[in-house]
PDB file of C-alpha atoms in Angstrom:
ATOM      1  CA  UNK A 155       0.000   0.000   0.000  1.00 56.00           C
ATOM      2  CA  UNK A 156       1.031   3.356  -0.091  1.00 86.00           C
ATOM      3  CA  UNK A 157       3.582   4.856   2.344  1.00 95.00           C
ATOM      4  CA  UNK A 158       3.754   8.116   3.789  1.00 98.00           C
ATOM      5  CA  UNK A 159       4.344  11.396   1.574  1.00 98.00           C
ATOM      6  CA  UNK A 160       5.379  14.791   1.868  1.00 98.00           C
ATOM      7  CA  UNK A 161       4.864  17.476  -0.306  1.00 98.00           C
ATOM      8  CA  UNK A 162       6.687  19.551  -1.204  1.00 98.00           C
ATOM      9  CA  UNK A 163       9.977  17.481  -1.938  1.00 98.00           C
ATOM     10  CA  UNK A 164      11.947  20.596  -1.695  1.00 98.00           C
ATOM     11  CA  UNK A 165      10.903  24.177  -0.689  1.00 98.00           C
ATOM     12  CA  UNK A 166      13.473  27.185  -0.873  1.00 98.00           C
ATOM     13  CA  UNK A 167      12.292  30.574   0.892  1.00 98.00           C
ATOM     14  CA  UNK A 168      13.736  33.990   1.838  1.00 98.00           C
ATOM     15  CA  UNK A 169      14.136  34.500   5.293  1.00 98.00           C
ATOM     16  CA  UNK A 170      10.952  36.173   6.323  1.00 98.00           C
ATOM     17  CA  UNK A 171       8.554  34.255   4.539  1.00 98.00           C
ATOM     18  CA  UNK A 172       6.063  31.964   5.931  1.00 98.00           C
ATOM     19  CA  UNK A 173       5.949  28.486   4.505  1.00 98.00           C
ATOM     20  CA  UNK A 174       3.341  25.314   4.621  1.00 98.00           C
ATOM     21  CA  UNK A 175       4.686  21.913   4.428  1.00 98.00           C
ATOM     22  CA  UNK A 176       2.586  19.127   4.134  1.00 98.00           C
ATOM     23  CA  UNK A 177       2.426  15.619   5.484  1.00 98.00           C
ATOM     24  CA  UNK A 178      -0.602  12.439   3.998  1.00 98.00           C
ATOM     25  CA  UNK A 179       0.026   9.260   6.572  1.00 97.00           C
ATOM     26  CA  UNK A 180      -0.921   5.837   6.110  1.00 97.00           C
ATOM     27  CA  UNK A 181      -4.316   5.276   5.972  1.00 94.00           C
ATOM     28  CA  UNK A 182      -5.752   4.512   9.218  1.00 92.00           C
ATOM     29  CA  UNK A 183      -2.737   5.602  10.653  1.00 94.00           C
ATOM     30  CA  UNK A 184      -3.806   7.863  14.121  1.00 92.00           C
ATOM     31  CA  UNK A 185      -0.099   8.665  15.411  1.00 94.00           C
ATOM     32  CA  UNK A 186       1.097  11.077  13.701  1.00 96.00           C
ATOM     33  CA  UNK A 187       4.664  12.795  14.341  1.00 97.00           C
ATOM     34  CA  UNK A 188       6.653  15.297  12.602  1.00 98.00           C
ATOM     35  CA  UNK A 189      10.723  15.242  12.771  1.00 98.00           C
ATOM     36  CA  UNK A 190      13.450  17.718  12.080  1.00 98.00           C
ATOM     37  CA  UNK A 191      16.734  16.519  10.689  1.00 98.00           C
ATOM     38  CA  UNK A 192      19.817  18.347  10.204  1.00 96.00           C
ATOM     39  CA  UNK A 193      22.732  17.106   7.611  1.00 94.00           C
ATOM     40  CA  UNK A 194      24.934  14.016   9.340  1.00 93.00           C
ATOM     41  CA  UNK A 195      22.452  13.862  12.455  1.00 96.00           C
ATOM     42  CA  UNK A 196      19.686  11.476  13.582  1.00 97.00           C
ATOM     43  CA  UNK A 197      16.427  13.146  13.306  1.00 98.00           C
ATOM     44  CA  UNK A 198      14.492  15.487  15.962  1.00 97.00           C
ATOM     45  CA  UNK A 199      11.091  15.699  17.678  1.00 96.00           C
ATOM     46  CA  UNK A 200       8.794  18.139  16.991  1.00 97.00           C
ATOM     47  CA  UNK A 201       5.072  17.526  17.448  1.00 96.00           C
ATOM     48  CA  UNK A 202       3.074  14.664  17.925  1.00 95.00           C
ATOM     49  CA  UNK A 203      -0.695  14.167  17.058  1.00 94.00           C
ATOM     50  CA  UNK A 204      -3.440  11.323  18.135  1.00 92.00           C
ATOM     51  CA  UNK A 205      -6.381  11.760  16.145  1.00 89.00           C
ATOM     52  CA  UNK A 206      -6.611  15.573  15.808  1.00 90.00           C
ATOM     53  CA  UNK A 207      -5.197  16.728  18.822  1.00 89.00           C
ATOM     54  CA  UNK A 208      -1.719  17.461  19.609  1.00 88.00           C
ATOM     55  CA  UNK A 209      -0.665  15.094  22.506  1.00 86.00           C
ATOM     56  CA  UNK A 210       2.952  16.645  22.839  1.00 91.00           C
ATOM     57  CA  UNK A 211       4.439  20.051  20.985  1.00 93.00           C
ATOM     58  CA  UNK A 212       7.384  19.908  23.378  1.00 92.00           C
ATOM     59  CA  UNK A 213       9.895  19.791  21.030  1.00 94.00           C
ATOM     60  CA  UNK A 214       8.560  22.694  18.737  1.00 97.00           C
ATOM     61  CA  UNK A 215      11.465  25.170  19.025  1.00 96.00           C
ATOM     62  CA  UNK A 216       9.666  28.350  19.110  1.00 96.00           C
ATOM     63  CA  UNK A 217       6.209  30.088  19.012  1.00 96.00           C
ATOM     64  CA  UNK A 218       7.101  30.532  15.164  1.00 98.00           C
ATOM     65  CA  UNK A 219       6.460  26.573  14.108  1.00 98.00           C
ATOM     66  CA  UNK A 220       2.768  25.376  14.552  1.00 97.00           C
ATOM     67  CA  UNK A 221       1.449  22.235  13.535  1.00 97.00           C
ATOM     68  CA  UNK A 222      -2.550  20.982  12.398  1.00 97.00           C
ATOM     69  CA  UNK A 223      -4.015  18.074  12.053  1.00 96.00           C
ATOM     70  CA  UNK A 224      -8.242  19.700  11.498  1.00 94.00           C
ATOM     71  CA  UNK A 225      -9.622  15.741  10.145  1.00 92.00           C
ATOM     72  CA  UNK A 226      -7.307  13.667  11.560  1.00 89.00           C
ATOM     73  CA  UNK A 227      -5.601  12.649   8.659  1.00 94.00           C
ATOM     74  CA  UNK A 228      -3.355  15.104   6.961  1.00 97.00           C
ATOM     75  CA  UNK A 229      -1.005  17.114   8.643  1.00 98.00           C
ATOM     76  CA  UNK A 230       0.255  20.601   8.062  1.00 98.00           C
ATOM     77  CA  UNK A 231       3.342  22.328   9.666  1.00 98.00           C
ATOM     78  CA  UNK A 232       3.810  26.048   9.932  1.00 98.00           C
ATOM     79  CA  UNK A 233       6.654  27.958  10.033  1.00 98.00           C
ATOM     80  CA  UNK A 234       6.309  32.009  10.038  1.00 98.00           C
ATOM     81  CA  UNK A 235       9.268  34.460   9.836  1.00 98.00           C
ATOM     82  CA  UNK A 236      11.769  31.857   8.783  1.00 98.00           C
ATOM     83  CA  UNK A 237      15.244  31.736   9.615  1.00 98.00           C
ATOM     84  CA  UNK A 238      18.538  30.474   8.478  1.00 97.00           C
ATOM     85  CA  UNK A 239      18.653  28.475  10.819  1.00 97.00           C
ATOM     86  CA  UNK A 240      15.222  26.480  10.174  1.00 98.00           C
ATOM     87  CA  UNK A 241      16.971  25.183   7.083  1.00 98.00           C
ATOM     88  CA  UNK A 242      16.462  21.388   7.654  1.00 98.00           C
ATOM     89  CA  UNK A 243      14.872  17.935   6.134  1.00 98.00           C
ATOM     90  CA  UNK A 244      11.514  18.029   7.721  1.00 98.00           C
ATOM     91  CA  UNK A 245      10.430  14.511   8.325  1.00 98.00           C
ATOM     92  CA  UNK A 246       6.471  13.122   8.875  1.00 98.00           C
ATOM     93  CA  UNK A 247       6.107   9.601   9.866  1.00 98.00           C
ATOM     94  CA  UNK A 248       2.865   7.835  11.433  1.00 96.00           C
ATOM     95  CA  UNK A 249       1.712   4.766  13.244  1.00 94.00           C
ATOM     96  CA  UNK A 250      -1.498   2.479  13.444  1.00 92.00           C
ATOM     97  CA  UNK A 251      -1.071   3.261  17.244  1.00 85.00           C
ATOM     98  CA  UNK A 252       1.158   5.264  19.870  1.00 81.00           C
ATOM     99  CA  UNK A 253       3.065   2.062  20.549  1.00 81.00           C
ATOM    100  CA  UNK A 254       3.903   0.734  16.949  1.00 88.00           C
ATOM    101  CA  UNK A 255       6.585   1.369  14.571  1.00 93.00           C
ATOM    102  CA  UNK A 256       6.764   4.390  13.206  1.00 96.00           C
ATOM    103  CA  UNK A 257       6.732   4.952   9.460  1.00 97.00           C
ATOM    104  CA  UNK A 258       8.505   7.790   7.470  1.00 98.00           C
ATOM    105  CA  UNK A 259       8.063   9.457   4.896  1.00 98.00           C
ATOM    106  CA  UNK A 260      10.552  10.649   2.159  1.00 98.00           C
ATOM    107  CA  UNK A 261      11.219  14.253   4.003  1.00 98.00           C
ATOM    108  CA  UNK A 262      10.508  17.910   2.622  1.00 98.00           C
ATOM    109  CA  UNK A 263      14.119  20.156   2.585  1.00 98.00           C
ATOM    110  CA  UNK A 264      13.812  23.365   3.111  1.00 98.00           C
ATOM    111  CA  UNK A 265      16.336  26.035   2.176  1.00 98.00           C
ATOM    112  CA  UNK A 266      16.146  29.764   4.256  1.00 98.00           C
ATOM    113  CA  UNK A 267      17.842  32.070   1.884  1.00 97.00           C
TER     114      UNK A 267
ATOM    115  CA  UNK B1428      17.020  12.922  29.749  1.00 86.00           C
ATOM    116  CA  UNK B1429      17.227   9.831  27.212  1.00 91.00           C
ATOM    117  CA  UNK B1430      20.178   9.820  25.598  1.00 94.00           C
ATOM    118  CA  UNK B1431      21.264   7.736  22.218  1.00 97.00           C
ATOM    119  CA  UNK B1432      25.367   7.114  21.393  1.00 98.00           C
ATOM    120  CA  UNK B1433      25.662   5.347  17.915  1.00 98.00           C
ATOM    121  CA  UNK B1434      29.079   4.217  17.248  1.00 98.00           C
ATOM    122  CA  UNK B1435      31.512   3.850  14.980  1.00 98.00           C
ATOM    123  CA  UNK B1436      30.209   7.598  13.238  1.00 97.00           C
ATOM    124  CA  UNK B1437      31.493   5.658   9.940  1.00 98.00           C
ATOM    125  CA  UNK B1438      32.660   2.331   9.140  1.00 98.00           C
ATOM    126  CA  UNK B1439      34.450   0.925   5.350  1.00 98.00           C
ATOM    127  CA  UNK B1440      33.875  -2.304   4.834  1.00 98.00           C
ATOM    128  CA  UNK B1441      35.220  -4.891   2.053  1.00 98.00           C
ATOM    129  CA  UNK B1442      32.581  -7.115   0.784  1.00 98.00           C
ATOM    130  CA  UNK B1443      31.610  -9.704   2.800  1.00 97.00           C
ATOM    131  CA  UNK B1444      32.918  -8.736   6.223  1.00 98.00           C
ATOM    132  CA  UNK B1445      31.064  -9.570   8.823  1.00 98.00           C
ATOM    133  CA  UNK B1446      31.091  -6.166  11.844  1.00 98.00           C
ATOM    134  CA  UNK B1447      28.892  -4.856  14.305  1.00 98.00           C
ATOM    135  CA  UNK B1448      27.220  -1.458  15.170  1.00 98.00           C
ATOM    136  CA  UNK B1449      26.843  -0.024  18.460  1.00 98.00           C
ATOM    137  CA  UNK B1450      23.866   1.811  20.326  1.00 98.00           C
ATOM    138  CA  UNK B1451      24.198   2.729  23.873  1.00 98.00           C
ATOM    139  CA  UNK B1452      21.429   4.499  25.432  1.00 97.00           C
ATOM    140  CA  UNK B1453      19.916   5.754  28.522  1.00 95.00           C
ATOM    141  CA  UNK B1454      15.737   6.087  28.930  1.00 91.00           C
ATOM    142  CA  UNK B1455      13.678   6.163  31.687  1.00 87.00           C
ATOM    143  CA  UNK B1456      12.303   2.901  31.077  1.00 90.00           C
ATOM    144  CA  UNK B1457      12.503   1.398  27.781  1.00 92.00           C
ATOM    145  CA  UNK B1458       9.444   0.668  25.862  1.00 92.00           C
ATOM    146  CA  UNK B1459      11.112   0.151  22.328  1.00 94.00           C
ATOM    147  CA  UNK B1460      14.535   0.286  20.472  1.00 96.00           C
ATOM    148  CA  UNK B1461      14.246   0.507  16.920  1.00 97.00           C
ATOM    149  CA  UNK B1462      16.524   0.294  13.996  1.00 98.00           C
ATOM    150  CA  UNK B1463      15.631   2.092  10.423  1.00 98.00           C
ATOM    151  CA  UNK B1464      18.324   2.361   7.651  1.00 98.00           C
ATOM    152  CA  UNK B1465      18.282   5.529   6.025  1.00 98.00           C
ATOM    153  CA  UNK B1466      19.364   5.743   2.293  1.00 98.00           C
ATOM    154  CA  UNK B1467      20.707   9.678   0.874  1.00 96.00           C
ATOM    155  CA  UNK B1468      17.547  12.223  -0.127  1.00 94.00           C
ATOM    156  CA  UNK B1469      15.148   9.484   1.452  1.00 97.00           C
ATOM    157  CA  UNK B1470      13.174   9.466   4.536  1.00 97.00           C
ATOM    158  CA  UNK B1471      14.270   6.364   7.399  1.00 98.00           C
ATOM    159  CA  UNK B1472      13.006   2.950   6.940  1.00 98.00           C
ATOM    160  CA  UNK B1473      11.484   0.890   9.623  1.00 97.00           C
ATOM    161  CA  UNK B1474      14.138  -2.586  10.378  1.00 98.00           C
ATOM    162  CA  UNK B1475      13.475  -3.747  13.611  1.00 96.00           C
ATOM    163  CA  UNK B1476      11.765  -3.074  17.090  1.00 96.00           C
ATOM    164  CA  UNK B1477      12.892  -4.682  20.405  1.00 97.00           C
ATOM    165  CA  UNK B1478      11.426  -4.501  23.652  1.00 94.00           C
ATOM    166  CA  UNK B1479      13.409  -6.267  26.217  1.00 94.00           C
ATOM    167  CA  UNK B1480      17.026  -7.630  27.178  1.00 95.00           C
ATOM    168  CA  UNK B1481      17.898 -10.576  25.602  1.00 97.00           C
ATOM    169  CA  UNK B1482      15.748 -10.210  22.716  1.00 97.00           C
ATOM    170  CA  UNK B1483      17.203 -10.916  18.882  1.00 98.00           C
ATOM    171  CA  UNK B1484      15.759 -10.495  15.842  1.00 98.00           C
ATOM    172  CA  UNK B1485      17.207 -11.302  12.302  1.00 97.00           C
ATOM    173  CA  UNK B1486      16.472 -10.020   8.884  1.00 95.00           C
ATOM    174  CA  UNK B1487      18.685 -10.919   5.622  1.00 96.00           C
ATOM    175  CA  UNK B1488      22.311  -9.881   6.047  1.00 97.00           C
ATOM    176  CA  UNK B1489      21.361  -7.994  10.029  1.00 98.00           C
ATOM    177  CA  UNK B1490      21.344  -9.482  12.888  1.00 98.00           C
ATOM    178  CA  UNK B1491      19.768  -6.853  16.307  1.00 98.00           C
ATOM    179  CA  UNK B1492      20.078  -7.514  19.392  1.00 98.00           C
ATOM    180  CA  UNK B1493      19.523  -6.217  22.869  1.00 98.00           C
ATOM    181  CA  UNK B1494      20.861  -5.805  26.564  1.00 95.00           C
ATOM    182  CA  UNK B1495      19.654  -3.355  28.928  1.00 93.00           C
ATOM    183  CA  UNK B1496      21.988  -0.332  28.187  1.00 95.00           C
ATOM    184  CA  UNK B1497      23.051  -1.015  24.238  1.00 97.00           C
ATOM    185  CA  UNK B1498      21.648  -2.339  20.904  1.00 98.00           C
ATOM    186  CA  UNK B1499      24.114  -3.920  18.418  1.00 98.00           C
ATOM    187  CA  UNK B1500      23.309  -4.155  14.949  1.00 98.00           C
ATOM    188  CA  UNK B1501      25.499  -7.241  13.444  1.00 98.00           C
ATOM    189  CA  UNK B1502      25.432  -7.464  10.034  1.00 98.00           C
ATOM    190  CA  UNK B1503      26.908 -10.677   8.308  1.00 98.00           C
ATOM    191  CA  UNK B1504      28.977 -10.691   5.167  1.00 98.00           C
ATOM    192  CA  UNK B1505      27.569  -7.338   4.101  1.00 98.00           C
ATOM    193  CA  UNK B1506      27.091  -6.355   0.114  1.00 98.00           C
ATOM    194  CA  UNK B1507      27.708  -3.147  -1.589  1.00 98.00           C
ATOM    195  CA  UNK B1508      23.611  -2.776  -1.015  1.00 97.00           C
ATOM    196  CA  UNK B1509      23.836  -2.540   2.518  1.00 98.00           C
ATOM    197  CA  UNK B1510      25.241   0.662   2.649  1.00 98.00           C
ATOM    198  CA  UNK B1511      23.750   3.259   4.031  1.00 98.00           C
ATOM    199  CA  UNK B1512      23.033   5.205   7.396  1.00 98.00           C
ATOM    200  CA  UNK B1513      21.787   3.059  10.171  1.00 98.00           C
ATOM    201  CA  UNK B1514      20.007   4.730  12.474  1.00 98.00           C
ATOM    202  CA  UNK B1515      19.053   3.823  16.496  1.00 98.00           C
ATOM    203  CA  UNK B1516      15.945   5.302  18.458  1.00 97.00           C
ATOM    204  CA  UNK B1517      14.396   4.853  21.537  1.00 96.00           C
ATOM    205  CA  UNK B1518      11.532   5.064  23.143  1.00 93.00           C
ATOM    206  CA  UNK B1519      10.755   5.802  26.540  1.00 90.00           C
ATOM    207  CA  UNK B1520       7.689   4.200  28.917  1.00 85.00           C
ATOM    208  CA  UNK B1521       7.013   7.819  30.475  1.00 74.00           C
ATOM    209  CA  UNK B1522       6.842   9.671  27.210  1.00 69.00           C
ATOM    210  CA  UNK B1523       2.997  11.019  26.780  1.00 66.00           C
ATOM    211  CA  UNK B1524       4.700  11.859  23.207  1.00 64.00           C
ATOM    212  CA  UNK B1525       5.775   8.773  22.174  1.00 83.00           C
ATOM    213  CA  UNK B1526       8.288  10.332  20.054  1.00 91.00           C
ATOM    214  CA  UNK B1527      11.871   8.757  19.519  1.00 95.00           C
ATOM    215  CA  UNK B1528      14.834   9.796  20.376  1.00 96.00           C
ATOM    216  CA  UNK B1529      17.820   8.920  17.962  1.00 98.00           C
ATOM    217  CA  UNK B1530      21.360   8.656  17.834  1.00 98.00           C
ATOM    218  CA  UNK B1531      23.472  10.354  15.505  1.00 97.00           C
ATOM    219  CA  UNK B1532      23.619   7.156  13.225  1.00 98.00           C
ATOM    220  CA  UNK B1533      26.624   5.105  11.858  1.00 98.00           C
ATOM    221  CA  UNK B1534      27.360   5.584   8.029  1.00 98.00           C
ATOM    222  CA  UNK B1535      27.833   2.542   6.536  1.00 98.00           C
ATOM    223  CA  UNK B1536      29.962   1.737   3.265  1.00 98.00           C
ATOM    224  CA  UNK B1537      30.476  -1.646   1.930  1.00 98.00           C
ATOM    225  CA  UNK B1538      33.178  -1.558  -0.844  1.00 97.00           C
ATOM    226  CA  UNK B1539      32.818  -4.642  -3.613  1.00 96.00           C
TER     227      UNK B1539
END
């Protein structure tokens, strides 16, 4: 069946702008988790959804990332005033529960110009 | 504060020799370790998932297996296939999260 995908593959923005990324999990996947990975290092959390809700934000870095999840299904992270340093592979992976294996997708990298 | 140490950072191998890499960790109470391979441009893929000391589990070429403060990840006359980034995660019983936590990885190359 079909994995976990991201769109867009890449995204390349000037510091200051506010960008979308986009994250379709497994069907009847309800955990739902999005990752930040930096070149040559494992990747980091950010946000964690069951169902709709967000169980855990703790590892959202700043007031400028935000993260929804409105059906339950797809997910959407927000970043506003971007920064250099928010240049990263942004990785979404799900499970069919909290306690499963978690499933990535292929990543969206995004450049801060 | 889990922690994750992967080690070797990078390892060369020649065709068909056998090594092993390393994953020490720390967690307040282990629910999981998991191993996922992660190729370059691509997102990590799910290998295994272990849940208490003692426990081994096999697939192909790798061999994963478990005590209660590292992971090793065996892999047994490897191909030039099997390289790759191999990366370690845990995850902790008193995470309302559920997230992972990961080590740095080990870089795998096999040379033919």
């Amino acid at each position: 069946g079909a994995g976990v995908s991201q769109t867009p593959s890449n995204k390349v923005t000037e510091k200051g702008k506010y960008v979308e990324l986009r994250c379709d999990p497994i069907s009847g996947h309800t955990a739902l988790y999005w990752y930040r990975q930096s070149l040559g290092q494992g990747p980091e959390f950010l946000i964690y959804f069951q169902g709709t809700g967000a169980a855990d934000d703790s590892g959202l870095p700043n007031d400028r990332f935000f993260a929804v999840r409105p059906e339950g299904s797809v997910s959407t992270l927000k970043i506003q005033r971007t920064e250099r340093g928010d240049s990263a592979v942004y990785l979404c992976a799900s499970s069919l529960g909290p306690s499963n294996e978690q499933y990535f997708g292929p990543g969206t990298r995004l450049t801060v110009t | 504060e889990d922690q994750v140490t992967q080690s070797p950072e990078a390892l060369r191998l020649q065709e068909g020799e056998s090594s092993s890499l390393n994953c020490s960790y720390t967690v307040s109470g282990l629910r999981g370790l998991f191993w996922y391979r992660q190729d370059p441009g691509k997102g990590p893929e799910f290998l295994f998932t272990l849940y208490s000391a003692g426990e081994e589990k096999e697939k192909e070429r790798l061999k994963a297996t478990l005590t209660k403060k590292e992971s090793f990840l065996h892999i047994t006359a490897p191909k030039p296939e099997d390289s790759a980034t191999y990366l370690c995660a845990v995850q902790a019983v008193n995470n309302a999260g559920n997230m992972l936590t990961f080590g740095g990885g080990t870089r795998l190359m096999v040379k033919p």
